[in-house]
Coordinates of C-alpha atoms in Angstrom, one line a residue:
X130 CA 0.0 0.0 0.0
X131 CA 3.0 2.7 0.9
X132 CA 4.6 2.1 -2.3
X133 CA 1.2 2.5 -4.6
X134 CA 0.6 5.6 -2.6
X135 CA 4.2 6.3 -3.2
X136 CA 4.2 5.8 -6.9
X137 CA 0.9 7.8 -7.7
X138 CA 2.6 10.8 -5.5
X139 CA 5.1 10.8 -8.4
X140 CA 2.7 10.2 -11.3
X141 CA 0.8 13.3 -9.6
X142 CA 3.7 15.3 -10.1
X143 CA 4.9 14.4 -13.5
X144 CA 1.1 15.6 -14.5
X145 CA 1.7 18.7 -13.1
X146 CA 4.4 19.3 -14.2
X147 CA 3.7 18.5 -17.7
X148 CA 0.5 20.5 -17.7
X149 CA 1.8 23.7 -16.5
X150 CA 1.7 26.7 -18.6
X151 CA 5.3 27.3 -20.1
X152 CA 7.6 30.3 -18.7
X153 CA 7.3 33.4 -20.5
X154 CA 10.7 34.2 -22.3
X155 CA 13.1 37.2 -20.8
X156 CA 11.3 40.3 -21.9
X157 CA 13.7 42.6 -24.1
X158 CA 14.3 46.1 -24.1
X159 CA 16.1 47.6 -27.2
X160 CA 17.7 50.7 -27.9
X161 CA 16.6 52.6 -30.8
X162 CA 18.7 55.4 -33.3
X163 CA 19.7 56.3 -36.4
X164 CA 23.1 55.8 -38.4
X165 CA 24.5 58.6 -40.0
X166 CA 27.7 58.6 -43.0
X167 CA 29.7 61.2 -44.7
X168 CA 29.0 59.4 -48.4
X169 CA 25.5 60.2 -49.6
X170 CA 25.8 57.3 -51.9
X171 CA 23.9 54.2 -52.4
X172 CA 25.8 51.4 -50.6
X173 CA 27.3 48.8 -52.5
X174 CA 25.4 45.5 -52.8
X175 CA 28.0 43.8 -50.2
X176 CA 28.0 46.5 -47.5
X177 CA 26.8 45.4 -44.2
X178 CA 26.2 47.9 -40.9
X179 CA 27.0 46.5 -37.6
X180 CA 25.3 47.8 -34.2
X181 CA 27.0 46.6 -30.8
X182 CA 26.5 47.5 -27.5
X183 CA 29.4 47.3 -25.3
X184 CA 30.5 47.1 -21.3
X185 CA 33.0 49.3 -21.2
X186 CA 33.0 49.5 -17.1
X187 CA 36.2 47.5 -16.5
X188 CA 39.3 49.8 -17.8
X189 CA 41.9 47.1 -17.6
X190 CA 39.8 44.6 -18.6
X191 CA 38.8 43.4 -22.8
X192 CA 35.6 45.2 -23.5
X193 CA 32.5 43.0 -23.2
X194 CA 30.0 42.7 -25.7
X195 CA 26.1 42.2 -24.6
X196 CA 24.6 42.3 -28.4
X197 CA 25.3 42.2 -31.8
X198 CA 22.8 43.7 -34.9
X199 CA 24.1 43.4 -38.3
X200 CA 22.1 45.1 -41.3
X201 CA 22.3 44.5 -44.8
X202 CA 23.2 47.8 -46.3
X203 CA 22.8 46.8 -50.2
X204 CA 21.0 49.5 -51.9
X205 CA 20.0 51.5 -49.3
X206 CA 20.7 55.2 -48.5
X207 CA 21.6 57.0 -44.2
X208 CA 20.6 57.9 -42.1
X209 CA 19.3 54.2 -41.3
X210 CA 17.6 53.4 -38.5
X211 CA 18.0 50.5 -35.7
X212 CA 16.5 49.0 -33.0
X213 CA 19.4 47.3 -31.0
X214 CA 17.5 44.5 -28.4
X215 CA 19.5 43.3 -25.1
X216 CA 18.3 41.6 -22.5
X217 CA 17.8 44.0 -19.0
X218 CA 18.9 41.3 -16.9
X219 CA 23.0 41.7 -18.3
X220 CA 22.4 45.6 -17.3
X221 CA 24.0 46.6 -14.1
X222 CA 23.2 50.5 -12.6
X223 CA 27.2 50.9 -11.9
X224 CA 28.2 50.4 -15.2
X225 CA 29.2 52.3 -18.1
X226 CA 27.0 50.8 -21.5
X227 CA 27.9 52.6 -24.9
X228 CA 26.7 51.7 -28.8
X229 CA 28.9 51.9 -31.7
X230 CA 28.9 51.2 -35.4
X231 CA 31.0 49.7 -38.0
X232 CA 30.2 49.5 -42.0
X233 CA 31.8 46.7 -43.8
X234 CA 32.6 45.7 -47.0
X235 CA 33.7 41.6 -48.2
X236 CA 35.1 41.8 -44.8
X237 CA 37.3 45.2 -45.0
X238 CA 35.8 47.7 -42.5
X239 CA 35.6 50.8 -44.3
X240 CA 34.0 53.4 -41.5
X241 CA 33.4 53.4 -38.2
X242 CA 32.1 55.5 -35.3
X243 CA 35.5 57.3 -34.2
X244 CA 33.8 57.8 -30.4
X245 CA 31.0 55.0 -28.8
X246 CA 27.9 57.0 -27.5
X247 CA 27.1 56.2 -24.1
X248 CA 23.4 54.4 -23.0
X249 CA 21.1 53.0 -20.8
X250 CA 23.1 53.8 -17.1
X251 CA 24.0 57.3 -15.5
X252 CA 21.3 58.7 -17.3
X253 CA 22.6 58.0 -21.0
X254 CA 18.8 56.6 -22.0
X255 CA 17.9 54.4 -25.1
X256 CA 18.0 56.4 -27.7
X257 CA 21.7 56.9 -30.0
X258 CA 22.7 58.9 -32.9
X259 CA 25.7 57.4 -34.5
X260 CA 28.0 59.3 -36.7
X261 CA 30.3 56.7 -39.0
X262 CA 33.9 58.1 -40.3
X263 CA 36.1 56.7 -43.0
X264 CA 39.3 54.6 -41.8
X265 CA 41.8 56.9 -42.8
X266 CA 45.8 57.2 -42.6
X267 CA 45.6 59.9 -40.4
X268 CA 49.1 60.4 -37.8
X269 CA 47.5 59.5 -34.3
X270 CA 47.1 62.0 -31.6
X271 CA 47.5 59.9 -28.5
X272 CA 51.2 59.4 -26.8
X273 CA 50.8 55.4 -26.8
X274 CA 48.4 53.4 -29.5
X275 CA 46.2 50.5 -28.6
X276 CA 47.1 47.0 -29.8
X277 CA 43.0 47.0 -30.5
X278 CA 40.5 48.8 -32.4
X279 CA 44.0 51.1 -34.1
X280 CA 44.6 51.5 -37.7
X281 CA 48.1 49.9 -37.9
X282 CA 50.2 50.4 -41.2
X283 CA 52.6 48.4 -42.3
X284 CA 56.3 50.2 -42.6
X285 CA 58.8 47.6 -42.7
X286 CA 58.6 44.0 -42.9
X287 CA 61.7 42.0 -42.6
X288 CA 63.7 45.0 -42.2
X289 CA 62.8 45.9 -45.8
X290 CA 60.1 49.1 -46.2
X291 CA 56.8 48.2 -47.2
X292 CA 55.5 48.5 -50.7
X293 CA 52.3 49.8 -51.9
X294 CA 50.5 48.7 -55.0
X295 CA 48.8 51.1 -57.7
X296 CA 45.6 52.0 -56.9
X297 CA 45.5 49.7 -53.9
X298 CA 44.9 50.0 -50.0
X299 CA 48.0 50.4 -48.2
X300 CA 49.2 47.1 -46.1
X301 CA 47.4 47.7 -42.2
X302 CA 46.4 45.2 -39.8
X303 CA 43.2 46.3 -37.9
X304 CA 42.3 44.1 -34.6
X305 CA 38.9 44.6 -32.5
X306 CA 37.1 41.7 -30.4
X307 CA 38.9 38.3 -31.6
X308 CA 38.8 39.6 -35.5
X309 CA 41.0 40.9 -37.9
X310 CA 40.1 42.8 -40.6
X311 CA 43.5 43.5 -42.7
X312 CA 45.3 43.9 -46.3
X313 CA 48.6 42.5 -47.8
X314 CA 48.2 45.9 -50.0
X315 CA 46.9 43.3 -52.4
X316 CA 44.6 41.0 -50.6
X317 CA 42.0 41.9 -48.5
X318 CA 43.3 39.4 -45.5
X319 CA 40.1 38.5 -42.4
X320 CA 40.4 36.0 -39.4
X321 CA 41.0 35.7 -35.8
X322 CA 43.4 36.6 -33.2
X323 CA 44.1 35.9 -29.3
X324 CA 45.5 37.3 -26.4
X325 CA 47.0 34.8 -23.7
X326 CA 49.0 37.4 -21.6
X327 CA 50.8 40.1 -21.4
X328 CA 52.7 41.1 -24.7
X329 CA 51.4 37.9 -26.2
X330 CA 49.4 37.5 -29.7
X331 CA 48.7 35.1 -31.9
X332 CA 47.4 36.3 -35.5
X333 CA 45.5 33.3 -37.1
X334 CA 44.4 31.4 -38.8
X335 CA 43.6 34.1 -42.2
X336 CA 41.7 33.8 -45.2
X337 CA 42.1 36.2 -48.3
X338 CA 40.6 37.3 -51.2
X339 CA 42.5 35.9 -54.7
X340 CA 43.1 39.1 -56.5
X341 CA 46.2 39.1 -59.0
X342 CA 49.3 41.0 -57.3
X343 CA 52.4 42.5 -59.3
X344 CA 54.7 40.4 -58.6
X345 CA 56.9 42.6 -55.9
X346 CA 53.2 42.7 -53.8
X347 CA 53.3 39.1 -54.7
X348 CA 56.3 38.5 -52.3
X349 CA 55.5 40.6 -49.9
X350 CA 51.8 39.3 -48.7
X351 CA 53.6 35.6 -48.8
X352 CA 56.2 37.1 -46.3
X353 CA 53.3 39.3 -44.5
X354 CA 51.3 36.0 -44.1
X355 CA 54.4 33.9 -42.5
X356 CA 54.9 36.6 -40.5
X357 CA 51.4 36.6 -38.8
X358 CA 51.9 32.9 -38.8
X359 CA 54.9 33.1 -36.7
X360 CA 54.1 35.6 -34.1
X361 CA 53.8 35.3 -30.9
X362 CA 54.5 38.5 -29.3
X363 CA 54.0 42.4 -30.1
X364 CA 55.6 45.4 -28.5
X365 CA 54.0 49.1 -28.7
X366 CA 56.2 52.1 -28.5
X367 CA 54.5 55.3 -28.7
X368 CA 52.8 55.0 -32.0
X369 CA 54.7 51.9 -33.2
X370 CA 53.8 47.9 -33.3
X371 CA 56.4 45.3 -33.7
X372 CA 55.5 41.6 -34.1
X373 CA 57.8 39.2 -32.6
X374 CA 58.8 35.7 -32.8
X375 CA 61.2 35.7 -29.5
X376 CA 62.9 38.9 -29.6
X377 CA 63.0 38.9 -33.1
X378 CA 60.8 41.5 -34.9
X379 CA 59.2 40.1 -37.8
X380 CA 56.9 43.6 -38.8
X381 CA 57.2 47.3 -37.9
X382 CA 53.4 49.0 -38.2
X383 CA 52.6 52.6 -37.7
X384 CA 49.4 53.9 -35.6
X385 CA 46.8 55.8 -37.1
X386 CA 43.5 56.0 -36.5
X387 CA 39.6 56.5 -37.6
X388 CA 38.8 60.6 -39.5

């Protein structure tokens, strides 16, 4: 008798439990603005806008990301507008939130808000107005660059200065949040890096795009791409990157940064 009472106990349970109404999700809030651009032109078929909104709160710590809203921009003309949804459960009242843009194209970013516009705590509300500016080759202002989110140019690789093909982007190296967007000053060059420590990087694994090079660029992205492949360390002086192997410094890239 105590285990029949025992066993439709359970069987009570397990119709409960299958009968009761479902949880509602986590309710969203979004924040809502509109993208602005210097070019009044149509965007190119393969442009695509990205929103984030970012933790910044932790200075010395990699900048957390809470959401992610990418737009395709073929055909269309700015301002565009964005509604941006994040859960309110990530938000904490002492921290510092901000939004910021980037507009891509076959995995080159081509503009990009130059300052992140501060929401949702300390008063900052939902709303954003975001102002995108060409990456340009513009000397930067500050007394030491940042490994991330910095417009680096190549100057020498292997001790030999770096070339720059006809009508073709410059050689850089651009990392922000795990990805690099960069150029051989032939091929457009887009993958992953990490940070283990201190002074440590490791640039890989890249893809490319297969556009023909003159033969000098030719030579110069095979010796760019063994020397991502071999780093393991960086240095920044002032406005200068090296990229190490050891203490040996496989490329010298100059700061600049987003006008």
């Amino acid at each position: 008798m105590q285990c029949s009472r025992s066993v439709l106990i359970r069987l009570s349970v397990l119709l409960v439990a299958a009968h009761a109404p479902a949880l509602p999700a986590s309710p969203l809030d979004r924040i809502a603005g509109m993208v602005n651009y210097p070019d009044r032109s149509v965007l190119p078929d393969d442009a695509t806008l990205t929103v984030e909104l970012l933790d910044f709160s932790k200075v010395d710590a990699r900048v957390k990301r809470l959401a992610r809203l990418t737009l395709p921009g073929g055909g269309r003309q700015f301002p565009l507008a964005f509604e941006l949804p994040y859960y309110p459960a990530d938000i904490q009242a002492s921290h510092r939130y901000a939004v910021r843009a980037m507009l891509s194209r076959s995995g080159e970013l081509l503009y990009t808000t130059a300052q992140n516009v501060a929401v949702i705590t300390q008063g900052a509300g939902t709303q954003a107005q975001l102002e995108l500016q060409r990456v340009d080759a513009t000397p930067l202002a500050a007394s030491e660059a940042s490994l991330e989110n910095t417009y680096w140019k190549l100057i020498t690789l292997g001790g030999r200065p770096a070339q720059v093909q006809p009508h073709e982007r410059e050689a850089y190296l651009l990392l922000l949040d795990g990805r690099v967007s960069a150029s051989s000053g032939c091929n457009k060059l887009m993958g992953s890096y990490t940070q283990r420590g201190p002074g440590e990087l490791l640039i890989g694994p890249l893809g490319s795009t297969h556009m023909a090079c003159l033969p000098g660029m030719k030579e110069q992205e095979a010796a760019l791409l063994a020397a991502y492949a071999r780093a393991t360390r960086y240095r920044i002086r002032g406005e200068t990157l090296e990229l190490m192997d050891v203490d040996q410094v496989l490329a010298r890239f100059g700061a600049r940064h987003f006008q």
